[in-house]
Coordinates of C-alpha atoms in Angstrom, one line a residue:
Chain Y
X1 CA 0.0 0.0 0.0
X2 CA 1.3 3.4 -1.0
X3 CA -0.3 6.6 0.5
X4 CA 0.6 10.1 -0.4
X5 CA -1.2 12.7 1.7
X6 CA -0.9 16.4 0.7
X7 CA 2.7 15.8 -0.4
X8 CA 4.6 18.9 -1.4
X9 CA 8.1 19.1 -2.6
X10 CA 9.8 22.5 -3.1
X11 CA 13.4 22.8 -4.1
X12 CA 15.7 25.5 -2.8
X13 CA 15.8 27.2 -6.2
X14 CA 12.1 27.9 -5.9
X15 CA 10.8 25.1 -8.1
X16 CA 7.6 23.5 -6.9
X17 CA 7.9 19.9 -8.1
X18 CA 4.9 18.5 -6.3
X19 CA 2.1 20.6 -4.9
X20 CA -0.2 18.9 -2.6
X21 CA -0.4 15.4 -4.1
X22 CA -2.9 12.9 -2.6
X23 CA -2.6 9.4 -4.0
X24 CA -3.5 6.0 -2.8
X25 CA -2.3 2.8 -4.4
X26 CA -3.4 -0.6 -3.1
X27 CA -1.3 -3.7 -3.0
X28 CA -1.3 -5.6 -6.3
X29 CA -2.3 -2.6 -8.5
X30 CA -0.7 -1.7 -11.8
X31 CA -0.3 2.1 -12.2
X32 CA 1.0 4.2 -14.9
X33 CA 2.2 7.6 -13.8
X34 CA 2.3 9.9 -16.8
X35 CA 2.9 13.5 -17.5
X36 CA 5.0 15.9 -19.6
X37 CA 8.6 16.9 -18.7
X38 CA 8.6 18.9 -15.5
X39 CA 5.2 17.5 -14.4
X40 CA 6.7 16.0 -11.2
X41 CA 7.0 12.3 -12.2
X42 CA 10.7 12.1 -11.5
X43 CA 10.3 13.8 -8.1
X44 CA 7.5 11.4 -7.2
X45 CA 10.0 8.5 -8.0
X46 CA 12.7 10.1 -5.9
X47 CA 10.3 10.5 -3.0
X48 CA 9.2 6.9 -3.3
X49 CA 12.8 5.7 -3.4
X50 CA 13.5 8.0 -0.5
X51 CA 16.3 9.6 -2.5
X52 CA 14.7 12.8 -1.4
X53 CA 12.4 13.8 1.4
X54 CA 9.1 15.6 1.0
X55 CA 8.9 19.2 2.0
X56 CA 5.6 18.6 3.7
X57 CA 2.8 16.0 3.9
X58 CA 3.2 12.3 4.5
X59 CA 4.2 9.3 2.4
X60 CA 3.5 5.8 3.7
X61 CA 4.8 2.7 1.9
X62 CA 3.8 -0.5 3.6
X63 CA 5.1 -0.3 7.2
X64 CA 7.4 2.6 6.4
X65 CA 6.5 6.3 7.0
X66 CA 9.0 7.9 4.6
X67 CA 8.8 11.5 6.0
X68 CA 10.2 10.5 9.4
X69 CA 12.3 7.5 8.4
X70 CA 15.8 7.5 9.9
X71 CA 18.8 7.4 7.5
X72 CA 20.0 4.1 8.7
X73 CA 16.6 2.5 8.0
X74 CA 16.5 3.7 4.4
X75 CA 18.5 0.7 3.0
X76 CA 16.2 -1.7 4.7
X77 CA 13.1 0.1 3.3
X78 CA 14.6 0.0 -0.2
X79 CA 14.9 -3.8 0.0
X80 CA 11.1 -3.9 -0.2
X81 CA 11.3 -2.3 -3.6
X82 CA 12.5 -3.5 -7.0
X83 CA 13.6 -0.6 -9.1
X84 CA 14.1 -0.5 -12.9
X85 CA 15.6 2.6 -14.6
X86 CA 15.5 3.9 -18.1
X87 CA 19.3 3.6 -18.4
X88 CA 19.3 0.2 -16.8
X89 CA 22.0 1.1 -14.2
X90 CA 23.6 -2.3 -14.3
X91 CA 27.0 -2.9 -12.8
X92 CA 29.2 -2.7 -15.9
X93 CA 32.0 -4.8 -14.4
X94 CA 29.8 -7.6 -13.1
X95 CA 28.3 -10.4 -15.2
X96 CA 24.6 -10.8 -15.6
X97 CA 24.7 -13.5 -12.9
X98 CA 26.6 -11.2 -10.6
X99 CA 24.3 -8.2 -11.2
X100 CA 21.3 -10.2 -10.1
X101 CA 23.2 -12.0 -7.3
X102 CA 24.4 -8.7 -5.9
X103 CA 20.9 -7.6 -4.9
X104 CA 20.6 -10.8 -3.0
X105 CA 24.0 -10.5 -1.4
X106 CA 23.1 -7.1 -0.1
X107 CA 20.3 -8.5 1.9
X108 CA 22.4 -11.4 3.2
X109 CA 20.9 -14.2 1.2
X110 CA 23.0 -17.4 1.7
X111 CA 25.3 -18.3 -1.2
X112 CA 23.6 -21.6 -1.9
X113 CA 20.2 -19.9 -2.3
X114 CA 21.7 -17.3 -4.6
X115 CA 23.1 -20.1 -6.8
X116 CA 19.7 -21.6 -7.1
X117 CA 17.6 -18.5 -7.4
X118 CA 19.5 -16.4 -9.8
X119 CA 19.3 -18.8 -12.8
X120 CA 15.6 -19.3 -12.1
X121 CA 14.9 -15.5 -12.2
X122 CA 17.0 -15.2 -15.3
X123 CA 15.0 -17.9 -16.9
X124 CA 11.8 -16.0 -16.1
X125 CA 13.1 -13.0 -18.1
X126 CA 14.5 -15.3 -20.9
X127 CA 18.2 -14.7 -20.2
X128 CA 19.2 -18.1 -18.9
X129 CA 21.8 -18.4 -21.6
X130 CA 23.4 -15.0 -20.8
X131 CA 24.6 -15.7 -17.2
X132 CA 28.2 -15.0 -17.8
X133 CA 27.8 -12.1 -20.2
X134 CA 28.7 -8.6 -19.2
X135 CA 26.1 -5.8 -19.8
X136 CA 28.1 -4.4 -22.7
X137 CA 27.7 -7.7 -24.5
X138 CA 23.9 -7.4 -24.3
X139 CA 21.3 -5.4 -26.4
X140 CA 19.3 -2.7 -24.7
X141 CA 16.3 -4.9 -24.3
X142 CA 18.4 -7.7 -22.7
X143 CA 20.0 -5.2 -20.3
X144 CA 16.6 -4.0 -19.3
X145 CA 15.5 -7.6 -18.7
X146 CA 18.6 -8.1 -16.5
X147 CA 17.5 -4.9 -14.6
X148 CA 14.1 -6.4 -14.2
X149 CA 15.6 -9.7 -12.9
X150 CA 17.6 -7.8 -10.4
X151 CA 14.5 -5.9 -9.3
X152 CA 12.8 -9.2 -8.7
X153 CA 15.7 -10.9 -7.0
X154 CA 14.6 -10.3 -3.5
X155 CA 11.0 -11.0 -4.2
X156 CA 9.9 -7.4 -3.4
X157 CA 6.2 -6.4 -2.9
X158 CA 6.5 -3.5 -5.3
X159 CA 8.3 -2.8 -8.6
X160 CA 8.9 0.8 -9.6
X161 CA 10.0 1.3 -13.2
X162 CA 11.2 4.7 -14.4
X163 CA 10.7 5.0 -18.2
X164 CA 11.6 1.3 -18.5
X165 CA 11.1 1.4 -22.3
X166 CA 12.8 4.7 -22.9
X167 CA 16.0 3.2 -24.3
X168 CA 14.8 0.2 -26.1
X169 CA 13.1 -0.5 -29.4
X170 CA 9.2 -0.9 -29.7
X171 CA 9.3 -4.7 -30.0
X172 CA 11.4 -5.0 -26.8
X173 CA 9.2 -2.4 -25.1
X174 CA 6.2 -4.7 -25.5
X175 CA 8.2 -7.6 -24.2
X176 CA 9.3 -5.6 -21.1
X177 CA 5.7 -4.4 -20.5
X178 CA 4.4 -7.9 -20.8
X179 CA 6.9 -9.0 -18.2
X180 CA 5.8 -6.2 -15.9
X181 CA 2.2 -7.3 -16.5
X182 CA 3.1 -10.9 -15.7
X183 CA 4.9 -9.7 -12.5
X184 CA 1.8 -7.8 -11.5
X185 CA -0.4 -10.9 -12.1
X186 CA 1.8 -12.6 -9.5
X187 CA 0.4 -10.1 -6.9
X188 CA 3.1 -7.4 -7.0
X189 CA 2.3 -3.7 -7.1
X190 CA 3.8 -2.3 -10.3
X191 CA 4.3 1.5 -10.8
X192 CA 5.5 2.5 -14.3
X193 CA 6.5 6.1 -14.9
X194 CA 6.4 6.8 -18.6
X195 CA 5.5 9.3 -21.3
X196 CA 4.9 6.6 -24.0
X197 CA 1.3 7.2 -25.0
X198 CA 1.0 4.1 -27.1
X199 CA 2.0 1.7 -24.3
X200 CA -0.3 3.4 -21.8
X201 CA -3.2 3.3 -24.2
X202 CA -2.6 -0.3 -25.1
X203 CA -2.4 -1.8 -21.6
X204 CA -5.5 0.1 -20.3
X205 CA -4.4 0.1 -16.6
X206 CA -4.9 2.8 -13.9
X207 CA -3.4 6.0 -15.2
X208 CA -2.3 8.9 -12.9
X209 CA -1.7 12.1 -14.8
X210 CA 0.6 14.7 -13.3
X211 CA 0.8 18.3 -14.5
X212 CA 2.7 21.1 -12.8
X213 CA 3.2 19.0 -9.7
X214 CA -0.5 18.2 -9.3
X215 CA -2.6 15.1 -10.1
X216 CA -5.0 16.2 -12.8
X217 CA -6.5 12.8 -13.6
X218 CA -6.6 9.4 -12.0
X219 CA -8.6 6.9 -13.9
X220 CA -8.7 3.1 -14.0
X221 CA -8.4 1.8 -17.6
X222 CA -7.5 5.3 -18.5
X223 CA -5.7 6.7 -21.6
X224 CA -2.8 9.1 -22.0
X225 CA -4.5 12.4 -22.6
Chain K
X1 CA 17.2 -8.7 7.5
X2 CA 20.4 -7.8 9.2
X3 CA 23.4 -10.0 8.6
X4 CA 27.1 -10.1 9.4
X5 CA 29.1 -10.5 6.2
X6 CA 32.4 -12.4 6.2
X7 CA 35.8 -10.7 5.6
X8 CA 36.2 -13.2 2.8
X9 CA 33.1 -11.8 1.0
X10 CA 34.4 -8.3 1.2
X11 CA 37.9 -9.3 0.1
X12 CA 36.4 -11.1 -2.9
X13 CA 34.4 -8.0 -3.8
X14 CA 37.5 -5.8 -3.3
X15 CA 39.6 -8.0 -5.6
X16 CA 36.9 -8.1 -8.2
X17 CA 36.5 -4.3 -7.9
X18 CA 40.3 -3.8 -8.4
X19 CA 40.7 -6.3 -11.3
X20 CA 37.6 -5.1 -13.2
X21 CA 38.7 -1.4 -12.8
X22 CA 42.2 -2.3 -13.5
X23 CA 43.2 1.0 -15.2
X24 CA 42.3 3.1 -12.2
X25 CA 43.7 0.5 -9.8
X26 CA 47.1 0.5 -11.6
X27 CA 47.0 4.3 -11.8
X28 CA 46.4 4.5 -8.0
X29 CA 49.1 2.1 -7.2
X30 CA 51.6 3.8 -9.5
X31 CA 50.9 7.3 -8.0
X32 CA 51.0 6.0 -4.5
X33 CA 54.2 4.1 -5.2
X34 CA 55.9 7.1 -6.8
X35 CA 55.0 9.4 -3.9
X36 CA 56.3 6.8 -1.4
X37 CA 59.6 6.5 -3.3
X38 CA 60.0 10.3 -3.3
X39 CA 59.1 10.6 0.4
X40 CA 61.3 7.6 1.2
X41 CA 64.3 9.0 -0.8
X42 CA 64.0 12.4 0.9
X43 CA 63.7 10.9 4.3
X44 CA 66.7 8.7 3.8
X45 CA 68.7 11.7 2.5
X46 CA 67.8 13.7 5.6
X47 CA 68.7 10.8 7.9
X48 CA 72.1 10.4 6.2
X49 CA 72.8 14.1 6.2
X50 CA 72.0 14.1 9.9
X51 CA 74.4 11.3 10.6
X52 CA 77.2 13.0 8.7
X53 CA 76.6 16.3 10.4
X54 CA 76.6 14.6 13.7
X55 CA 79.9 12.9 12.8
X56 CA 81.5 16.1 11.8
X57 CA 80.2 18.0 14.8
X58 CA 81.7 15.3 17.1
X59 CA 85.1 15.3 15.5
X60 CA 87.4 15.8 18.5
X61 CA 90.6 14.9 16.7
X62 CA 93.8 16.6 15.8
X63 CA 96.4 15.3 13.5
X64 CA 100.0 16.0 14.4
X65 CA 102.7 15.6 11.7
X66 CA 106.3 15.2 12.6
X67 CA 109.4 16.6 10.9
X68 CA 110.6 14.4 8.0
X69 CA 114.1 13.6 9.3
X70 CA 113.4 12.5 12.9
X71 CA 114.9 9.4 14.3
X72 CA 112.8 6.7 16.0
X73 CA 114.0 7.9 19.4
X74 CA 112.9 11.5 18.6
X75 CA 109.5 10.3 17.3
X76 CA 109.0 8.4 20.6
X77 CA 109.9 11.5 22.5
X78 CA 107.4 13.6 20.5
X79 CA 104.8 10.9 21.4
X80 CA 105.6 11.0 25.1
X81 CA 105.5 14.8 25.1
X82 CA 102.0 14.7 23.5
X83 CA 100.8 12.1 26.0
X84 CA 102.0 14.4 28.8
X85 CA 99.6 17.2 27.8
X86 CA 96.5 17.8 29.9
X87 CA 93.6 17.6 27.4
X88 CA 94.9 14.6 25.5
X89 CA 92.7 11.4 25.5
X90 CA 94.2 8.9 23.2
X91 CA 97.2 9.1 21.0
X92 CA 97.6 6.8 18.0
X93 CA 100.9 6.7 16.1
X94 CA 100.7 6.3 12.3
X95 CA 104.0 5.5 10.9
X96 CA 105.0 6.7 7.5
X97 CA 104.9 3.1 6.2
X98 CA 101.3 2.8 7.4
X99 CA 100.4 6.1 5.7
X100 CA 101.9 4.9 2.4
X101 CA 100.0 1.7 2.7
X102 CA 96.7 3.5 3.4
X103 CA 97.4 5.8 0.4
X104 CA 97.9 2.9 -1.9
X105 CA 94.7 1.2 -0.7
X106 CA 92.6 4.3 -1.1
X107 CA 94.0 4.8 -4.6
X108 CA 92.3 1.5 -5.7
X109 CA 93.0 0.8 -9.4
X110 CA 95.6 3.7 -9.5
X111 CA 97.8 2.1 -6.7
X112 CA 100.4 1.2 -9.4
X113 CA 101.3 4.9 -9.5
X114 CA 103.0 4.4 -6.1
X115 CA 104.8 1.2 -7.0
X116 CA 108.1 2.9 -7.2
X117 CA 107.9 4.2 -3.6
X118 CA 109.4 1.9 -1.0
X119 CA 110.2 2.1 2.7
X120 CA 113.6 3.6 1.8
X121 CA 112.4 6.5 -0.4
X122 CA 109.0 7.0 1.3
X123 CA 108.5 10.9 1.3
X124 CA 105.8 10.8 4.0
X125 CA 106.3 11.5 7.7
X126 CA 105.2 9.8 10.9
X127 CA 102.0 11.3 12.4
X128 CA 99.8 11.1 15.5
X129 CA 96.1 11.0 15.7
X130 CA 95.0 12.7 18.9
X131 CA 91.6 12.5 20.4
X132 CA 91.1 15.2 23.0
X133 CA 88.9 15.0 26.1
X134 CA 87.6 18.5 26.7
X135 CA 85.6 20.0 23.8
X136 CA 85.6 23.5 25.3
X137 CA 87.0 26.1 22.9
X138 CA 89.7 27.5 25.2
X139 CA 90.9 24.0 26.1
X140 CA 91.1 23.0 22.5
X141 CA 93.0 26.2 21.4
X142 CA 95.5 25.7 24.3
X143 CA 96.1 22.1 23.3
X144 CA 96.7 23.2 19.7
X145 CA 99.2 25.8 20.9
X146 CA 101.0 23.3 23.1
X147 CA 101.2 20.8 20.3
X148 CA 102.8 23.3 18.0
X149 CA 105.4 24.1 20.6
X150 CA 106.6 20.5 20.9
X151 CA 110.0 20.0 19.3
X152 CA 109.9 17.8 16.2
X153 CA 106.3 18.7 15.3
X154 CA 106.1 20.2 11.8
X155 CA 102.4 20.8 11.4
X156 CA 99.0 20.2 13.1
X157 CA 95.6 19.8 11.5
X158 CA 92.5 20.6 13.6
X159 CA 88.9 20.7 12.3
X160 CA 87.6 22.1 15.5
X161 CA 86.4 25.4 14.0
X162 CA 84.7 23.7 11.1
X163 CA 83.0 21.2 13.4
X164 CA 81.8 24.0 15.7
X165 CA 80.4 25.9 12.8
X166 CA 78.6 22.9 11.4
X167 CA 77.3 22.0 14.8
X168 CA 75.8 25.5 15.2
X169 CA 74.2 25.3 11.7
X170 CA 73.0 21.7 12.1
X171 CA 69.6 22.4 13.7
X172 CA 68.9 25.1 11.1
X173 CA 69.8 22.8 8.2
X174 CA 67.7 20.0 9.6
X175 CA 64.8 22.3 10.2
X176 CA 64.8 23.4 6.6
X177 CA 65.0 19.7 5.4
X178 CA 62.2 18.6 7.7
X179 CA 60.0 21.4 6.4
X180 CA 60.7 20.3 2.9
X181 CA 59.8 16.8 4.0
X182 CA 56.5 17.9 5.6
X183 CA 55.5 19.9 2.5
X184 CA 56.4 16.9 0.3
X185 CA 54.4 14.7 2.6
X186 CA 51.3 17.0 2.4
X187 CA 51.6 17.3 -1.4
X188 CA 52.0 13.5 -1.7
X189 CA 48.9 12.8 0.5
X190 CA 46.9 15.3 -1.6
X191 CA 48.0 13.7 -4.9
X192 CA 47.3 10.1 -3.6
X193 CA 43.9 11.0 -2.1
X194 CA 42.8 12.8 -5.3
X195 CA 43.9 9.8 -7.5
X196 CA 41.9 7.5 -5.3
X197 CA 39.0 10.0 -5.5
X198 CA 39.2 9.7 -9.3
X199 CA 39.1 6.0 -9.0
X200 CA 36.0 6.1 -6.8
X201 CA 34.4 8.7 -9.0
X202 CA 34.7 6.4 -12.0
X203 CA 32.5 4.0 -10.0
X204 CA 29.9 6.4 -8.7
X205 CA 27.1 4.8 -10.8
X206 CA 28.0 1.5 -9.2
X207 CA 27.7 3.1 -5.8
X208 CA 24.3 4.7 -6.6
X209 CA 22.9 1.3 -7.8
X210 CA 24.2 -0.3 -4.6
X211 CA 22.2 2.2 -2.6
X212 CA 19.0 1.6 -4.7
X213 CA 19.2 -2.2 -4.1
X214 CA 19.3 -1.5 -0.4
X215 CA 23.0 -1.8 0.4
X216 CA 23.9 -0.2 3.7
X217 CA 26.7 2.3 3.9
X218 CA 28.9 -0.3 5.6
X219 CA 28.2 -2.9 2.9
X220 CA 29.2 -0.3 0.3
X221 CA 32.2 1.0 2.2
X222 CA 34.0 -2.2 3.4
X223 CA 35.0 -3.5 -0.1
X224 CA 36.4 0.0 -0.8
X225 CA 38.4 -0.1 2.5
X226 CA 39.8 -3.5 1.5
X227 CA 40.6 -2.1 -1.9
X228 CA 42.4 0.8 -0.2
X229 CA 44.4 -1.7 1.9
X230 CA 45.3 -3.7 -1.2
X231 CA 46.3 -0.6 -3.2
X232 CA 48.3 0.7 -0.3
X233 CA 49.9 -2.6 0.4
X234 CA 50.9 -3.2 -3.2
X235 CA 52.2 0.3 -3.7
X236 CA 54.2 -0.1 -0.4
X237 CA 55.7 -3.4 -1.5
X238 CA 56.7 -2.1 -4.9
X239 CA 58.1 1.2 -3.4
X240 CA 60.1 -0.8 -0.9
X241 CA 61.6 -3.1 -3.5
X242 CA 62.6 -0.2 -5.7
X243 CA 63.8 2.0 -2.8
X244 CA 65.9 -0.9 -1.4
X245 CA 67.5 -1.6 -4.8
X246 CA 68.5 2.1 -5.2
X247 CA 69.7 2.4 -1.6
X248 CA 71.9 -0.7 -1.7
X249 CA 73.4 0.6 -5.0
X250 CA 74.1 4.0 -3.4
X251 CA 75.5 2.3 -0.3
X252 CA 77.9 0.2 -2.3
X253 CA 78.9 3.2 -4.4
X254 CA 79.6 5.2 -1.2
X255 CA 81.7 2.4 0.3
X256 CA 84.0 2.5 -2.7
X257 CA 83.9 5.9 -4.2
X258 CA 82.8 8.3 -1.4
X259 CA 84.6 7.0 1.7
X260 CA 84.5 10.3 3.4
X261 CA 80.7 10.1 3.6
X262 CA 79.0 8.0 6.2
X263 CA 76.0 6.1 4.8
X264 CA 73.6 4.4 7.1
X265 CA 73.6 0.7 6.3
X266 CA 70.6 -1.0 4.6
X267 CA 70.2 -3.2 7.7
X268 CA 69.7 0.0 9.7
X269 CA 67.1 1.6 7.5
X270 CA 65.0 -1.3 6.1
X271 CA 62.7 -1.7 9.1
X272 CA 62.0 2.0 9.1
X273 CA 61.3 1.9 5.3
X274 CA 58.9 -1.1 5.7
X275 CA 57.0 0.5 8.6
X276 CA 56.9 4.0 7.0
X277 CA 55.7 2.7 3.6
X278 CA 53.1 0.4 5.0
X279 CA 51.7 2.9 7.4
X280 CA 51.6 5.8 4.9
X281 CA 50.5 3.5 2.0
X282 CA 47.7 1.7 3.7
X283 CA 46.4 4.7 5.7
X284 CA 46.3 7.0 2.6
X285 CA 44.7 4.2 0.6
X286 CA 42.0 3.6 3.2
X287 CA 41.5 7.3 4.0
X288 CA 41.3 8.2 0.3
X289 CA 38.7 5.5 -0.4
X290 CA 36.5 6.4 2.6
X291 CA 36.8 10.1 2.1
X292 CA 35.9 9.8 -1.6
X293 CA 32.9 7.6 -0.8
X294 CA 31.3 9.9 1.8
X295 CA 29.6 12.2 -0.6
X296 CA 28.0 9.3 -2.5
X297 CA 26.7 7.7 0.7
X298 CA 24.6 10.7 1.8
X299 CA 21.0 9.6 1.8

């Protein structure tokens, strides 16, 4: 469960990135967050990842209240999230296997379990034959699938994807979106930040539209206006 | 889930980090090693200058040269007269044959030039090496005057004034050198830490991703600390090997070609070199890594 209550985010240069946002997302929902550049999508992501703190209001994610969370608790909060970025953000010097395994090592998963689980996750994203490849040896779509596998590694309750199809071709975009839909069907909350109208319109999920830091539309089965 | 991680895990991560970022790792080791060699060389230079200044300042010797045509009895009389003086500690007679022999030995490959000189036509004279007891200026000047007045003494050589001057300048000279060393040290630390910062900067995306997947600051930092230790250790070992080779070479050269200079033996300096290099190398490696990481770890 994600709950934004009257969340404002003002930057020191005077920019108002979010201006009184109220948003409730239930467990297991699939939500597109859309909007033009500067609408506040990235800020919303940063607040959800607790990369930044809200200026006012409260953000609750599961058992964590992000406004008052202590710095040393942030890593433990992040372990409940799986994050996918537009630019993949894989470890360039680690193999595909190591990239996925690293997320599990961070949370202290035993080595034997990592050895069993990583190939299984990579099979889910159709990369079982790329275990020992380095990211530079993969296509954009494959790299994004590795990022998705890493996001799933610790079996998080929620996946946050920031423009997951922004750097890949349309065919791969469909594949990634299908994977995200599949993950959602397994009961995980999926939040996709995007500006790709076609994808949003095609999948007909809940769409939250941001404009100038405010939610201007929130509709289930909505379209990108 | 909180969990204690093994040192082995962090060591593995550190080695992987170093080998997979080999260019920056090698650059860090090379810069650290170069700085250590410069620091080590300058420190050794200061230590050796100090020893030589000490040696000169403590020279309480006067050489007394006899007339050329003295008989053995007359030379013994000169020796007895010297021994009878107040401020005289020890008196060592150097016969003209011994002087000739020493001269030949010191000439090394040119000793043949003196092959025509024998005991019969030796042009040198007998001399005495006197070590005096009281270093007070008046006492030394009195002794010098008394030695000159002894019948059969042709000339005396005293380095008292030179020794005194060097002694008075020694602290100033050493202060200047130590300031140079301090400046060199600060500059070296600056260079080393900035090189390591560059190495860490090249991996800032990696650190950011670590944070997003829920890595604690400790989990991110420990491999970098181990990397710092490995970089520092490797640079120290290489610097020690190179410095030792250079020092032993200079020591050998000084023993043959610059006998007037006292050079600390390698046995005396190597423990200092090892300790100094390891401490500076590892500390700067670790401090550089941790300091560079700090700004990427802020939540």
